[in-house]
Amino acid sequence: MGRILRWVLPLLAFPAWAGDLPDFDTPRAWEHLIAQCRFGPRVPGSEGHRRCAAYLEETLRATGGDVVLQPFRTRPEGFPEEVEMTNVLARFGPSGPPILLGAHWDTRRWADEDPDSTRRDEPILGANDGASGVAVLLALAERFATAPPPVAVEIALFDGEDQGSHGSPESWCLGSREHVRRRVGTAPRIAIIVDIVGGEDLRICREEYSETYAPWLNDLIFARAQALGLQAFEDRVCYSVYDDHVPFLERGVPAVDLVDMHFPQWHTHEDVPGSCSPESLGQIGTLLVDLVYGGALD
Ligand SMILES: [Zn+2]
């Protein structure tokens, strides 16, 4: 009896997914995008940032995931003083090396691409650059509460990605770099970062660092996107972006960045919900549901 239970219980807890995959809840992802924007800009050290951190933690705890906060203090370039930052992490599914799905939740302190030069020193709202990737991952985590993933998954919401200055790679991705530096225990099998994935005219192509260091993972992702009929995915190599996948690549973890740098409102005051679309979040969410439950990464 004991022996049988040892075999049967894990199977009951984590069934291999048969038949239709769970749906991605696109309206729910959109609610998470709006909810983050209601806090205003989420610049490290601000009230909006503090309130959003609490929202992320509360939302992930409610899913029953194993939540870990990773706080750290640092002074980003151009900030007058040190600020508190926090990576918010949650584990789901069986034990073992997880598939890490990451997004940054901080928003940029400057609208340095805004056409109005008098407003470039004001913070952006970051509906797309900040809230979109997080919104997809929160809705996915809520799906895990009702449909436990058959593989180990770690959701990682990184702080301090977007406070850097151009020409200085080390000034970006502060949270993911801190995470990789401090990580103890099992390294992720792979990492997939989603960033700026909510734009109305979403276009995702093969980011260059990902393509150079993890081409097989890009092959797999773009093949699945095509099989699923996801129109936003264009199977060609485009630009290179220093994003939260780079610290993982530097540690030898295969990592891909799904990022839309075609977004015309990038780092401007027009990065608002009106420039985004639920349908775009749905395309990314559908892909991630397929990767987690569909067996392509087994
Ligand atoms: Zn940005």
Coordinates of C-alpha atoms and ligand atoms in Angstrom, one line a residue:
M1 CA 0.0 0.0 0.0
G2 CA 2.7 2.4 1.0
R3 CA 4.7 1.7 -2.1
I4 CA 1.7 2.2 -4.3
L5 CA 0.8 5.5 -2.6
R6 CA 4.3 6.8 -3.2
W7 CA 3.8 6.2 -6.9
V8 CA 0.2 7.3 -7.2
L9 CA 0.3 10.5 -5.1
P10 CA 2.8 12.4 -7.2
L11 CA 0.8 11.4 -10.3
L12 CA -2.4 12.7 -8.8
A13 CA -0.7 15.9 -7.7
F14 CA 1.0 16.6 -11.0
P15 CA -1.0 14.9 -13.8
A16 CA 0.7 14.9 -17.2
W17 CA -1.7 17.0 -19.3
A18 CA -3.9 15.1 -21.6
G19 CA -6.4 16.6 -24.1
D20 CA -7.0 20.3 -24.3
L21 CA -4.6 22.6 -22.6
P22 CA -5.9 25.0 -20.0
D23 CA -7.0 28.4 -21.4
F24 CA -5.0 31.5 -20.8
D25 CA -7.3 34.1 -19.1
T26 CA -6.7 37.2 -21.3
P27 CA -9.3 39.4 -19.5
R28 CA -7.6 38.6 -16.2
A29 CA -4.2 39.5 -17.6
W30 CA -5.6 42.9 -18.7
E31 CA -7.0 43.5 -15.2
H32 CA -3.5 43.0 -13.8
L33 CA -2.1 45.5 -16.4
I34 CA -4.7 48.1 -15.3
A35 CA -4.2 47.4 -11.6
Q36 CA -0.4 48.1 -11.9
C37 CA -1.0 51.3 -13.8
R38 CA -3.4 52.5 -11.0
F39 CA -0.4 52.7 -8.7
G40 CA 1.1 55.3 -11.0
P41 CA 4.8 55.0 -12.1
R42 CA 6.6 52.2 -10.2
V43 CA 9.9 53.9 -9.9
P44 CA 12.1 52.4 -7.1
G45 CA 11.8 54.4 -4.0
S46 CA 8.3 55.8 -4.9
E47 CA 5.0 55.2 -3.2
G48 CA 3.7 53.6 -6.4
H49 CA 6.6 51.1 -6.3
R50 CA 5.9 50.2 -2.6
R51 CA 2.2 49.6 -3.3
C52 CA 2.9 47.6 -6.4
A53 CA 5.3 45.3 -4.6
A54 CA 2.6 44.5 -2.0
Y55 CA 0.2 43.8 -4.8
L56 CA 2.6 41.4 -6.5
E57 CA 3.3 39.6 -3.3
E58 CA -0.4 39.4 -2.3
T59 CA -1.5 38.2 -5.8
L60 CA 1.2 35.4 -5.9
R61 CA 0.6 34.3 -2.3
A62 CA -3.1 33.9 -3.2
T63 CA -2.2 31.4 -5.9
G64 CA -0.7 29.0 -3.3
G65 CA 2.7 29.2 -5.0
D66 CA 5.8 29.1 -2.9
V67 CA 6.6 32.9 -2.7
V68 CA 10.1 34.3 -1.8
L69 CA 11.0 38.0 -1.6
Q70 CA 14.5 39.0 -2.5
P71 CA 15.1 42.5 -1.3
F72 CA 18.3 44.5 -1.9
R73 CA 19.5 48.1 -1.7
T74 CA 21.3 49.9 -4.5
R75 CA 21.8 53.3 -6.0
P76 CA 20.9 53.2 -9.7
E77 CA 22.7 55.6 -12.0
G78 CA 21.3 59.1 -11.8
F79 CA 19.4 58.5 -8.5
P80 CA 20.2 60.8 -5.6
E81 CA 20.4 58.0 -3.1
E82 CA 20.1 54.3 -2.5
V83 CA 16.7 52.8 -2.9
E84 CA 15.1 49.5 -1.7
M85 CA 14.4 47.1 -4.5
T86 CA 12.7 43.7 -4.4
N87 CA 12.5 40.7 -6.7
V88 CA 9.3 38.8 -6.2
L89 CA 9.6 35.0 -6.9
A90 CA 7.1 32.2 -6.8
R91 CA 7.6 28.4 -7.4
F92 CA 4.9 26.0 -8.7
G93 CA 4.7 22.3 -9.6
P94 CA 7.1 19.5 -8.8
S95 CA 10.5 20.0 -7.4
G96 CA 13.6 20.0 -9.6
P97 CA 15.2 22.6 -11.9
P98 CA 12.4 24.9 -13.0
I99 CA 11.5 26.7 -16.2
L100 CA 12.0 30.3 -15.1
L101 CA 9.5 32.8 -16.6
G102 CA 10.5 36.4 -15.8
A103 CA 9.5 40.0 -16.4
H104 CA 10.5 43.3 -14.8
W105 CA 8.0 45.2 -12.7
D106 CA 9.8 48.5 -12.1
T107 CA 9.1 51.4 -14.5
R108 CA 11.5 54.0 -15.9
R109 CA 12.3 57.1 -14.0
W110 CA 12.7 59.2 -17.2
A111 CA 10.6 59.6 -20.4
D112 CA 13.8 60.1 -22.3
E113 CA 12.3 59.2 -25.7
D114 CA 9.3 61.6 -25.3
P115 CA 8.8 64.0 -28.2
D116 CA 8.2 66.8 -25.6
S117 CA 11.7 67.6 -24.4
T118 CA 10.3 69.6 -21.4
R119 CA 8.8 66.4 -19.9
R120 CA 11.6 64.0 -20.4
D121 CA 12.6 64.1 -16.7
E122 CA 9.2 62.9 -15.6
P123 CA 8.6 59.1 -15.0
I124 CA 6.6 57.0 -17.5
L125 CA 3.5 55.0 -16.6
G126 CA 4.9 51.8 -18.1
A127 CA 1.7 50.1 -19.1
N128 CA 3.6 48.2 -21.7
D129 CA 7.2 48.6 -20.5
G130 CA 6.7 47.1 -17.0
A131 CA 3.1 46.2 -16.5
S132 CA 2.5 44.0 -19.6
G133 CA 4.9 41.1 -18.9
V134 CA 4.0 41.0 -15.2
A135 CA 0.3 41.0 -16.1
V136 CA 0.8 37.9 -18.3
L137 CA 2.8 36.1 -15.6
L138 CA 0.3 36.9 -12.8
A139 CA -2.6 35.5 -14.9
L140 CA -0.5 32.5 -15.6
A141 CA 0.3 32.0 -11.9
E142 CA -3.4 32.2 -11.1
R143 CA -4.0 29.5 -13.7
F144 CA -1.4 27.3 -11.9
A145 CA -3.7 27.5 -8.8
T146 CA -6.5 25.6 -10.6
A147 CA -4.3 23.5 -13.0
P148 CA -1.0 22.6 -11.3
P149 CA 1.8 22.6 -13.9
P150 CA 3.3 19.2 -14.8
V151 CA 6.8 20.7 -14.8
A152 CA 8.5 22.9 -12.2
V153 CA 8.0 26.6 -13.0
E154 CA 9.4 29.7 -11.3
I155 CA 7.8 33.1 -11.9
A156 CA 10.3 35.8 -11.3
L157 CA 9.3 39.5 -11.2
F158 CA 12.5 41.5 -11.3
D159 CA 13.0 45.0 -10.0
G160 CA 15.4 47.6 -11.3
E161 CA 15.6 46.6 -14.9
D162 CA 14.7 49.9 -16.5
Q163 CA 16.8 52.6 -14.7
G164 CA 19.9 52.3 -16.8
S165 CA 21.6 54.7 -19.2
H166 CA 22.4 54.0 -22.8
G167 CA 26.0 52.9 -23.4
S168 CA 26.3 51.5 -19.9
P169 CA 25.0 47.9 -19.8
E170 CA 25.8 47.4 -16.1
S171 CA 23.3 50.1 -15.2
W172 CA 20.4 48.0 -16.4
C173 CA 18.9 44.7 -15.2
L174 CA 19.9 45.3 -11.5
G175 CA 17.3 42.9 -10.1
S176 CA 18.0 39.9 -12.4
R177 CA 21.7 40.4 -11.9
E178 CA 21.2 40.4 -8.1
H179 CA 19.0 37.3 -8.4
V180 CA 21.5 35.3 -10.4
R181 CA 24.4 36.4 -8.1
R182 CA 22.5 35.4 -4.9
R183 CA 20.7 32.3 -6.3
V184 CA 21.2 29.2 -4.2
G185 CA 20.1 25.7 -4.9
T186 CA 18.8 24.6 -8.3
A187 CA 19.6 26.6 -11.3
P188 CA 16.7 27.0 -13.8
R189 CA 16.7 24.7 -16.8
I190 CA 15.9 27.6 -19.0
A191 CA 14.7 31.2 -18.6
I192 CA 12.2 33.0 -20.8
I193 CA 11.8 36.8 -20.3
V194 CA 8.7 38.7 -21.5
D195 CA 9.1 42.5 -21.8
I196 CA 7.0 45.1 -23.7
V197 CA 4.5 42.4 -24.8
G198 CA 1.3 44.4 -24.6
G199 CA 1.6 46.9 -27.5
E200 CA -1.4 47.2 -29.9
D201 CA 0.7 46.2 -32.8
L202 CA 2.7 43.5 -31.1
R203 CA 5.6 42.1 -33.1
I204 CA 8.0 39.5 -31.6
C205 CA 11.1 38.4 -33.5
R206 CA 14.3 36.6 -32.5
E207 CA 16.3 38.8 -30.2
E208 CA 20.0 38.5 -31.0
Y209 CA 21.7 37.5 -27.7
S210 CA 19.0 34.8 -27.3
E211 CA 19.6 33.6 -30.9
T212 CA 23.4 33.5 -30.4
Y213 CA 23.5 31.7 -27.1
A214 CA 20.2 29.7 -27.1
P215 CA 19.2 29.2 -30.7
W216 CA 17.6 25.8 -30.0
L217 CA 15.2 27.5 -27.5
N218 CA 14.3 30.2 -30.0
D219 CA 13.7 27.4 -32.6
L220 CA 11.4 25.7 -30.2
I221 CA 9.5 28.9 -29.2
F222 CA 9.0 30.1 -32.8
A223 CA 7.9 26.6 -34.0
R224 CA 5.3 26.5 -31.2
A225 CA 4.1 30.1 -32.0
Q226 CA 3.6 29.1 -35.6
A227 CA 1.8 25.9 -34.8
L228 CA -0.5 27.9 -32.5
G229 CA -1.2 30.5 -35.2
L230 CA 0.1 33.4 -33.1
Q231 CA 0.3 36.3 -35.6
A232 CA 2.6 38.5 -33.5
F233 CA 5.6 36.2 -34.0
E234 CA 7.8 36.9 -36.9
D235 CA 10.4 34.2 -37.4
R236 CA 13.5 36.3 -38.2
V237 CA 16.4 37.7 -36.2
C238 CA 16.0 41.4 -35.5
Y239 CA 17.7 43.5 -32.8
S240 CA 19.8 42.8 -29.7
V241 CA 18.4 44.0 -26.4
Y242 CA 20.3 44.0 -23.1
D243 CA 17.5 42.6 -21.0
D244 CA 16.9 40.4 -17.9
H245 CA 17.9 37.3 -19.9
V246 CA 21.5 38.4 -20.2
P247 CA 22.5 37.6 -16.6
F248 CA 21.2 34.1 -17.1
L249 CA 23.1 33.6 -20.4
E250 CA 26.3 34.8 -18.6
R251 CA 25.7 31.9 -16.1
G252 CA 25.2 29.4 -18.9
V253 CA 21.5 29.1 -18.5
P254 CA 19.7 28.9 -21.9
A255 CA 17.6 32.1 -22.0
V256 CA 15.4 33.9 -24.5
D257 CA 14.0 37.4 -24.4
L258 CA 10.6 37.9 -26.0
V259 CA 10.6 41.7 -26.4
D260 CA 8.9 44.1 -28.8
M261 CA 11.2 47.1 -29.6
H262 CA 8.9 48.2 -32.4
F263 CA 6.6 49.8 -29.8
P264 CA 6.4 53.4 -30.9
Q265 CA 5.5 54.8 -27.4
W266 CA 8.6 53.2 -25.8
H267 CA 10.0 55.4 -22.9
T268 CA 7.4 58.1 -23.6
H269 CA 4.4 59.4 -21.7
E270 CA 2.2 57.6 -24.2
D271 CA 3.1 54.2 -22.8
V272 CA -0.4 54.0 -21.3
P273 CA -3.2 51.3 -21.4
G274 CA -4.6 53.0 -24.5
S275 CA -1.5 52.1 -26.5
C276 CA -1.9 48.4 -25.4
S277 CA -4.2 45.6 -26.2
P278 CA -5.5 42.6 -24.3
E279 CA -5.2 40.5 -27.5
S280 CA -1.4 41.0 -27.4
L281 CA -1.2 39.8 -23.8
G282 CA -3.3 36.8 -24.9
Q283 CA -0.8 35.8 -27.6
I284 CA 2.1 35.7 -25.2
G285 CA 0.0 33.9 -22.5
T286 CA -1.2 31.3 -25.0
L287 CA 2.4 30.6 -25.9
L288 CA 3.5 30.2 -22.3
V289 CA 0.5 28.0 -21.4
D290 CA 1.5 25.8 -24.4
L291 CA 5.2 25.6 -23.2
V292 CA 4.3 24.8 -19.6
Y293 CA 1.5 22.2 -20.2
G294 CA 2.1 21.0 -23.8
G295 CA 5.2 19.0 -23.3
A296 CA 7.5 20.8 -25.8
L297 CA 10.1 21.4 -23.0
D298 CA 10.0 17.9 -21.4
Ligands
ZN1 ZN 12.2 50.1 -20.7

